[in-house]
PDB file of C-alpha atoms in Angstrom:
ATOM      1  CA  MET A 297      23.492  33.323 -31.170  1.00 47.00           C
ATOM      2  CA  PRO A 298      19.951  34.786 -31.019  1.00 49.00           C
ATOM      3  CA  VAL A 299      17.045  32.301 -31.071  1.00 44.00           C
ATOM      4  CA  ASP A 300      13.731  33.305 -32.653  1.00 50.00           C
ATOM      5  CA  ALA A 301      10.408  32.687 -30.888  1.00 44.00           C
ATOM      6  CA  ASP A 302       9.395  29.739 -33.120  1.00 47.00           C
ATOM      7  CA  THR A 303      12.686  27.933 -32.534  1.00 44.00           C
ATOM      8  CA  ALA A 304      12.439  28.532 -28.787  1.00 44.00           C
ATOM      9  CA  SER A 305       8.881  27.181 -28.757  1.00 47.00           C
ATOM     10  CA  LEU A 306       9.953  24.031 -30.618  1.00 42.00           C
ATOM     11  CA  SER A 307      12.834  23.530 -28.180  1.00 47.00           C
ATOM     12  CA  ILE A 308      10.513  23.828 -25.191  1.00 43.00           C
ATOM     13  CA  ARG A 309       8.029  21.367 -26.699  1.00 47.00           C
ATOM     14  CA  GLY A 310      10.860  18.951 -27.503  1.00 49.00           C
ATOM     15  CA  ALA A 311      12.160  19.148 -23.941  1.00 48.00           C
ATOM     16  CA  ARG A 312       8.677  18.498 -22.600  1.00 47.00           C
ATOM     17  CA  ARG A 313       8.315  15.442 -24.841  1.00 48.00           C
ATOM     18  CA  ARG A 314      11.694  14.110 -23.659  1.00 49.00           C
ATOM     19  CA  ARG A 315      10.687  14.606 -20.022  1.00 48.00           C
ATOM     20  CA  ALA A 316       7.364  12.861 -20.684  1.00 42.00           C
ATOM     21  CA  ARG A 317       9.161   9.892 -22.268  1.00 44.00           C
ATOM     22  CA  GLU A 318      11.560   9.733 -19.318  1.00 43.00           C
ATOM     23  CA  GLY A 319       8.617   9.863 -16.934  1.00 42.00           C
ATOM     24  CA  LEU A 320       6.942   6.961 -18.717  1.00 35.00           C
ATOM     25  CA  ALA A 321      10.176   5.001 -18.538  1.00 38.00           C
ATOM     26  CA  ARG A 322      10.415   5.629 -14.810  1.00 35.00           C
ATOM     27  CA  HIS A 323       6.865   4.357 -14.391  1.00 34.00           C
ATOM     28  CA  ASP A 324       7.419   1.289 -16.548  1.00 34.00           C
ATOM     29  CA  GLY A 325       7.481  -1.857 -14.442  1.00 34.00           C
ATOM     30  CA  SER A 326      10.809  -2.971 -15.932  1.00 32.00           C
ATOM     31  CA  ARG A 327      12.692   0.198 -14.928  1.00 31.00           C
ATOM     32  CA  ARG A 328      11.372   1.140 -11.526  1.00 33.00           C
ATOM     33  CA  SER A 329      13.920   1.582  -8.768  1.00 31.00           C
ATOM     34  CA  HIS A 330      11.589   2.473  -5.901  1.00 35.00           C
ATOM     35  CA  ARG A 331       9.599   0.178  -3.626  1.00 42.00           C
ATOM     36  CA  LEU A 332       6.140  -0.401  -5.028  1.00 41.00           C
ATOM     37  CA  SER A 333       2.825  -0.561  -3.232  1.00 43.00           C
ATOM     38  CA  ARG A 334       1.332  -3.827  -1.968  1.00 48.00           C
ATOM     39  CA  THR A 335      -1.256  -3.777  -4.749  1.00 48.00           C
ATOM     40  CA  GLU A 336       1.058  -3.639  -7.799  1.00 51.00           C
ATOM     41  CA  GLU A 337       0.706  -6.573 -10.193  1.00 60.00           C
ATOM     42  CA  ASN A 338       4.401  -6.807 -11.098  1.00 62.00           C
ATOM     43  CA  PRO A 339       6.329  -5.377  -8.159  1.00 62.00           C
ATOM     44  CA  VAL A 340      10.079  -4.952  -8.284  1.00 66.00           C
ATOM     45  CA  VAL A 341      12.114  -6.915  -5.760  1.00 68.00           C
ATOM     46  CA  VAL A 342      14.233  -4.558  -3.659  1.00 68.00           C
ATOM     47  CA  PRO A 343      16.586  -5.902  -0.962  1.00 72.00           C
ATOM     48  CA  LEU A 344      15.435  -4.899   2.526  1.00 87.00           C
ATOM     49  CA  THR A 345      18.346  -6.084   4.661  1.00 91.00           C
ATOM     50  CA  ARG A 346      17.678  -5.206   8.305  1.00 93.00           C
ATOM     51  CA  PRO A 347      17.875  -6.711  11.804  1.00 94.00           C
ATOM     52  CA  LEU A 348      15.224  -9.168  12.901  1.00 95.00           C
ATOM     53  CA  ALA A 349      12.489  -7.453  14.906  1.00 96.00           C
ATOM     54  CA  PRO A 350      11.808  -8.893  18.366  1.00 96.00           C
ATOM     55  CA  ALA A 351       8.757 -11.041  18.928  1.00 96.00           C
ATOM     56  CA  PRO A 352       6.090  -8.452  19.791  1.00 96.00           C
ATOM     57  CA  TYR A 353       5.136  -9.664  23.267  1.00 98.00           C
ATOM     58  CA  THR A 354       8.528 -10.619  24.689  1.00 96.00           C
ATOM     59  CA  LEU A 355       9.220  -7.085  25.942  1.00 92.00           C
ATOM     60  CA  LEU A 356       5.833  -6.612  27.618  1.00 96.00           C
ATOM     61  CA  PRO A 357       4.942  -7.580  31.193  1.00 96.00           C
ATOM     62  CA  ALA A 358       4.836 -11.369  31.459  1.00 97.00           C
ATOM     63  CA  VAL A 359       1.388 -12.954  31.775  1.00 99.00           C
ATOM     64  CA  PRO A 360       0.348 -16.622  31.900  1.00 99.00           C
ATOM     65  CA  PRO A 361      -0.191 -18.383  28.563  1.00 99.00           C
ATOM     66  CA  PHE A 362      -3.208 -20.352  27.441  1.00 99.00           C
ATOM     67  CA  MET A 363      -3.911 -22.455  24.355  1.00 99.00           C
ATOM     68  CA  LEU A 364      -4.711 -21.082  20.885  1.00 99.00           C
ATOM     69  CA  THR A 365      -5.256 -23.500  17.992  1.00 99.00           C
ATOM     70  CA  SER A 366      -6.728 -23.387  14.499  1.00 99.00           C
ATOM     71  CA  ASP A 367      -8.254 -25.781  12.009  1.00 99.00           C
ATOM     72  CA  ASP A 368      -6.558 -23.751   9.253  1.00 99.00           C
ATOM     73  CA  VAL A 369      -3.161 -22.643  10.566  1.00 99.00           C
ATOM     74  CA  ARG A 370      -0.428 -24.615  12.321  1.00 98.00           C
ATOM     75  CA  HIS A 371       1.940 -22.931  14.753  1.00 98.00           C
ATOM     76  CA  GLY A 372       5.396 -22.445  13.248  1.00 98.00           C
ATOM     77  CA  GLU A 373       4.325 -23.390   9.733  1.00 99.00           C
ATOM     78  CA  ARG A 374       3.556 -21.460   6.558  1.00 99.00           C
ATOM     79  CA  LEU A 375       0.298 -19.532   6.460  1.00 99.00           C
ATOM     80  CA  PRO A 376      -1.897 -21.091   3.744  1.00 99.00           C
ATOM     81  CA  ASP A 377      -2.516 -18.921   0.686  1.00 99.00           C
ATOM     82  CA  ALA A 378      -6.219 -18.868   1.547  1.00 99.00           C
ATOM     83  CA  HIS A 379      -5.348 -16.412   4.314  1.00 99.00           C
ATOM     84  CA  ALA A 380      -3.096 -14.157   2.221  1.00 99.00           C
ATOM     85  CA  ALA A 381      -4.140 -10.853   0.665  1.00 98.00           C
ATOM     86  CA  PRO A 382      -5.572 -10.614  -2.882  1.00 97.00           C
ATOM     87  CA  PRO A 383      -5.184 -12.099  -5.421  1.00 97.00           C
ATOM     88  CA  HIS A 384      -5.493 -14.857  -2.796  1.00 98.00           C
ATOM     89  CA  PRO A 385      -8.860 -15.376  -1.017  1.00 98.00           C
ATOM     90  CA  ASN A 386      -7.970 -13.104   1.946  1.00 98.00           C
ATOM     91  CA  VAL A 387     -10.074 -15.105   4.427  1.00 99.00           C
ATOM     92  CA  SER A 388      -9.398 -14.986   8.159  1.00 99.00           C
ATOM     93  CA  PRO A 389      -8.576 -18.419   9.598  1.00 99.00           C
ATOM     94  CA  HIS A 390     -10.532 -20.338  12.199  1.00 99.00           C
ATOM     95  CA  LEU A 391      -9.298 -19.749  15.770  1.00 99.00           C
ATOM     96  CA  ARG A 392     -10.089 -21.604  18.988  1.00 99.00           C
ATOM     97  CA  TRP A 393      -8.833 -20.959  22.537  1.00 99.00           C
ATOM     98  CA  GLU A 394      -9.059 -22.608  25.943  1.00 99.00           C
ATOM     99  CA  GLY A 395      -7.400 -22.663  29.355  1.00 99.00           C
ATOM    100  CA  PHE A 396      -7.775 -18.940  30.109  1.00 99.00           C
ATOM    101  CA  PRO A 397      -8.079 -17.719  33.730  1.00 99.00           C
ATOM    102  CA  PRO A 398     -11.509 -17.912  35.418  1.00 98.00           C
ATOM    103  CA  GLN A 399     -11.403 -14.165  36.140  1.00 98.00           C
ATOM    104  CA  THR A 400     -11.394 -13.372  32.400  1.00 99.00           C
ATOM    105  CA  ARG A 401     -14.176 -10.937  31.452  1.00 99.00           C
ATOM    106  CA  SER A 402     -13.620 -10.517  27.698  1.00 99.00           C
ATOM    107  CA  PHE A 403     -11.166 -11.176  24.870  1.00 99.00           C
ATOM    108  CA  PHE A 404      -9.242  -8.987  22.460  1.00 99.00           C
ATOM    109  CA  VAL A 405      -7.899 -10.670  19.310  1.00 99.00           C
ATOM    110  CA  ASN A 406      -5.335  -9.297  16.894  1.00 99.00           C
ATOM    111  CA  VAL A 407      -2.896 -10.309  14.159  1.00 99.00           C
ATOM    112  CA  PHE A 408       0.453  -8.542  13.823  1.00 99.00           C
ATOM    113  CA  ASP A 409       3.417  -8.751  11.441  1.00 99.00           C
ATOM    114  CA  PRO A 410       6.554  -7.577  13.304  1.00 98.00           C
ATOM    115  CA  ASP A 411       8.674  -8.054  10.163  1.00 98.00           C
ATOM    116  CA  ALA A 412       6.953  -5.442   7.991  1.00 97.00           C
ATOM    117  CA  PRO A 413       9.626  -2.967   6.807  1.00 94.00           C
ATOM    118  CA  GLY A 414       8.690  -0.049   9.033  1.00 91.00           C
ATOM    119  CA  PRO A 415       9.268   1.067  12.614  1.00 93.00           C
ATOM    120  CA  SER A 416       5.916  -0.209  13.883  1.00 94.00           C
ATOM    121  CA  GLY A 417       5.258  -3.474  12.022  1.00 97.00           C
ATOM    122  CA  TRP A 418       1.849  -4.033  10.435  1.00 98.00           C
ATOM    123  CA  TRP A 419      -1.532  -4.708  12.038  1.00 99.00           C
ATOM    124  CA  HIS A 420      -3.658  -7.091   9.958  1.00 99.00           C
ATOM    125  CA  TRP A 421      -6.701  -7.610  12.170  1.00 99.00           C
ATOM    126  CA  SER A 422      -8.118  -6.517  15.533  1.00 99.00           C
ATOM    127  CA  VAL A 423     -11.363  -7.615  17.194  1.00 99.00           C
ATOM    128  CA  ALA A 424     -12.522  -6.055  20.462  1.00 98.00           C
ATOM    129  CA  ASP A 425     -15.173  -6.789  23.078  1.00 98.00           C
ATOM    130  CA  LEU A 426     -15.451 -10.511  22.458  1.00 99.00           C
ATOM    131  CA  PRO A 427     -17.561 -11.835  25.352  1.00 98.00           C
ATOM    132  CA  VAL A 428     -16.036 -14.371  27.717  1.00 98.00           C
ATOM    133  CA  THR A 429     -18.501 -16.969  26.423  1.00 98.00           C
ATOM    134  CA  THR A 430     -16.835 -16.771  22.998  1.00 99.00           C
ATOM    135  CA  THR A 431     -14.007 -19.285  22.697  1.00 99.00           C
ATOM    136  CA  SER A 432     -13.623 -19.459  18.929  1.00 99.00           C
ATOM    137  CA  LEU A 433     -13.907 -17.452  15.728  1.00 99.00           C
ATOM    138  CA  ALA A 434     -15.150 -19.160  12.592  1.00 98.00           C
ATOM    139  CA  ARG A 435     -13.220 -19.132   9.355  1.00 99.00           C
ATOM    140  CA  GLY A 436     -14.141 -15.888   7.624  1.00 99.00           C
ATOM    141  CA  ALA A 437     -15.104 -14.078  10.837  1.00 99.00           C
ATOM    142  CA  GLY A 438     -12.786 -11.275   9.747  1.00 98.00           C
ATOM    143  CA  SER A 439     -15.127 -10.241   6.934  1.00 98.00           C
ATOM    144  CA  PRO A 440     -15.714  -6.456   7.072  1.00 97.00           C
ATOM    145  CA  ASP A 441     -19.469  -7.000   7.373  1.00 96.00           C
ATOM    146  CA  ALA A 442     -18.802  -8.485  10.867  1.00 96.00           C
ATOM    147  CA  GLU A 443     -21.726 -10.885  10.424  1.00 96.00           C
ATOM    148  CA  ARG A 444     -19.790 -13.759  12.004  1.00 97.00           C
ATOM    149  CA  LEU A 445     -18.792 -11.844  15.117  1.00 98.00           C
ATOM    150  CA  PRO A 446     -20.788 -12.301  18.327  1.00 97.00           C
ATOM    151  CA  LEU A 447     -23.157  -9.550  19.394  1.00 96.00           C
ATOM    152  CA  GLY A 448     -21.269  -6.556  20.770  1.00 96.00           C
ATOM    153  CA  ALA A 449     -17.880  -7.423  19.270  1.00 98.00           C
ATOM    154  CA  PHE A 450     -16.409  -5.226  16.543  1.00 98.00           C
ATOM    155  CA  HIS A 451     -13.478  -4.885  14.143  1.00 98.00           C
ATOM    156  CA  LEU A 452     -10.949  -2.080  14.325  1.00 98.00           C
ATOM    157  CA  ARG A 453      -9.349  -0.640  11.228  1.00 97.00           C
ATOM    158  CA  GLY A 454      -5.987  -2.201  10.457  1.00 97.00           C
ATOM    159  CA  ASP A 455      -2.974  -0.540   8.891  1.00 97.00           C
ATOM    160  CA  ASP A 456      -4.585  -1.027   5.470  1.00 94.00           C
ATOM    161  CA  GLY A 457      -7.525   1.085   6.630  1.00 95.00           C
ATOM    162  CA  VAL A 458      -9.875  -1.914   6.466  1.00 95.00           C
ATOM    163  CA  ALA A 459     -12.169  -2.714   9.391  1.00 97.00           C
ATOM    164  CA  GLY A 460     -11.682  -6.460   9.199  1.00 98.00           C
ATOM    165  CA  TYR A 461      -9.077  -9.051   8.346  1.00 99.00           C
ATOM    166  CA  VAL A 462      -6.402  -8.288   5.749  1.00 98.00           C
ATOM    167  CA  GLY A 463      -4.210 -11.223   4.812  1.00 98.00           C
ATOM    168  CA  ALA A 464      -0.462 -11.572   4.506  1.00 99.00           C
ATOM    169  CA  ALA A 465       1.229  -9.504   1.786  1.00 97.00           C
ATOM    170  CA  PRO A 466       4.941  -9.142   2.542  1.00 97.00           C
ATOM    171  CA  PRO A 467       7.119  -7.331  -0.019  1.00 95.00           C
ATOM    172  CA  PRO A 468       8.083  -9.721  -2.844  1.00 94.00           C
ATOM    173  CA  GLY A 469      11.527 -11.181  -2.315  1.00 93.00           C
ATOM    174  CA  ASP A 470      11.677 -10.156   1.336  1.00 95.00           C
ATOM    175  CA  ARG A 471      12.575 -12.666   3.999  1.00 95.00           C
ATOM    176  CA  GLU A 472       9.960 -14.783   5.728  1.00 97.00           C
ATOM    177  CA  HIS A 473       7.502 -12.710   7.775  1.00 98.00           C
ATOM    178  CA  ARG A 474       5.931 -13.822  11.042  1.00 99.00           C
ATOM    179  CA  TYR A 475       2.178 -13.436  11.562  1.00 99.00           C
ATOM    180  CA  VAL A 476       1.379 -13.410  15.255  1.00 99.00           C
ATOM    181  CA  PHE A 477      -2.208 -14.347  16.075  1.00 99.00           C
ATOM    182  CA  ALA A 478      -2.936 -13.332  19.670  1.00 99.00           C
ATOM    183  CA  VAL A 479      -5.905 -13.753  21.979  1.00 99.00           C
ATOM    184  CA  HIS A 480      -5.674 -11.502  25.034  1.00 99.00           C
ATOM    185  CA  ALA A 481      -7.748 -12.422  28.096  1.00 99.00           C
ATOM    186  CA  LEU A 482      -8.875  -9.153  29.703  1.00 99.00           C
ATOM    187  CA  ASP A 483     -10.121  -8.349  33.193  1.00 98.00           C
ATOM    188  CA  VAL A 484     -12.799  -5.964  31.852  1.00 98.00           C
ATOM    189  CA  GLU A 485     -15.995  -6.680  29.917  1.00 97.00           C
ATOM    190  CA  HIS A 486     -15.604  -3.740  27.553  1.00 96.00           C
ATOM    191  CA  ALA A 487     -12.432  -2.090  26.319  1.00 92.00           C
ATOM    192  CA  THR A 488     -12.479   1.709  26.346  1.00 92.00           C
ATOM    193  CA  ILE A 489     -12.030   1.885  22.575  1.00 94.00           C
ATOM    194  CA  SER A 490     -14.188   2.331  19.478  1.00 94.00           C
ATOM    195  CA  PRO A 491     -14.051   0.979  15.912  1.00 95.00           C
ATOM    196  CA  GLU A 492     -12.059   4.098  15.006  1.00 96.00           C
ATOM    197  CA  THR A 493      -9.299   3.454  17.556  1.00 97.00           C
ATOM    198  CA  MET A 494      -5.964   2.768  15.867  1.00 97.00           C
ATOM    199  CA  PRO A 495      -4.877  -0.872  16.287  1.00 98.00           C
ATOM    200  CA  GLY A 496      -1.573   0.014  17.924  1.00 97.00           C
ATOM    201  CA  ALA A 497      -3.310   2.234  20.461  1.00 98.00           C
ATOM    202  CA  ALA A 498      -5.856  -0.507  21.164  1.00 98.00           C
ATOM    203  CA  ALA A 499      -3.099  -3.074  21.684  1.00 98.00           C
ATOM    204  CA  CYS A 500      -1.314  -0.701  24.048  1.00 97.00           C
ATOM    205  CA  GLY A 501      -4.469  -0.124  26.072  1.00 97.00           C
ATOM    206  CA  ALA A 502      -5.207  -3.848  26.204  1.00 97.00           C
ATOM    207  CA  THR A 503      -1.818  -4.468  27.809  1.00 98.00           C
ATOM    208  CA  PHE A 504      -3.017  -2.805  31.014  1.00 98.00           C
ATOM    209  CA  HIS A 505      -5.925  -5.255  31.290  1.00 98.00           C
ATOM    210  CA  THR A 506      -4.344  -8.446  29.925  1.00 99.00           C
ATOM    211  CA  ILE A 507      -4.225 -11.230  32.510  1.00 99.00           C
ATOM    212  CA  ALA A 508      -3.247 -14.022  30.099  1.00 99.00           C
ATOM    213  CA  ARG A 509      -2.332 -14.333  26.436  1.00 99.00           C
ATOM    214  CA  ALA A 510      -2.468 -17.108  23.831  1.00 99.00           C
ATOM    215  CA  LEU A 511      -0.287 -16.996  20.719  1.00 99.00           C
ATOM    216  CA  LEU A 512      -0.106 -18.784  17.391  1.00 99.00           C
ATOM    217  CA  VAL A 513       2.616 -17.794  14.913  1.00 99.00           C
ATOM    218  CA  ALA A 514       2.628 -18.612  11.199  1.00 99.00           C
ATOM    219  CA  THR A 515       5.029 -17.449   8.494  1.00 99.00           C
ATOM    220  CA  TYR A 516       4.660 -16.254   4.912  1.00 99.00           C
ATOM    221  CA  ARG A 517       6.803 -14.931   2.082  1.00 97.00           C
ATOM    222  CA  ARG A 518       6.391 -14.157  -1.621  1.00 94.00           C
TER     223      ARG A 518
END
């Protein structure tokens, strides 16, 4: 039957209101079906069943190990909340290393989560051009202001876009994630990278100059 203009207008407005209500329902925390961002206050738990990613350095050319320890983190144990992302303090842990080869010219430090649900894991922190005289990083050295880094060293931007340390923030309900702290002993004084170099590209380039590597692995889940 014919519909007059006023009736059609009311129908259109009613449909728009229904769509708006549906949209609000989809954005309500209790009804979401999609994976939420790392910064949501009440994220939905979504199963992320997948194979275990390999340890990140097992498939690279073998190099001698040296010792990496921390006053804050114990190898094989849970990462303390102090070093997790907000609302936790998000402070980089203390690191100390020794036993590297005498031909070492500089160090490259990074933190990687191979269990992040993506094809390339997640880079949490990268520090380049640490002089060979530096054998530790103080707690909080990952602050974006870089005030606790030695002269000449610099942060790279991580996968969060932050030039500095970003703590653990695995998806809620996901399995335990590994956080691999690595100190790479390099045979060059300065890496051919800048603060704008992507962390994955920097790690790849460092592989060609790594003569020894020290690892410390902690775990975290929410």
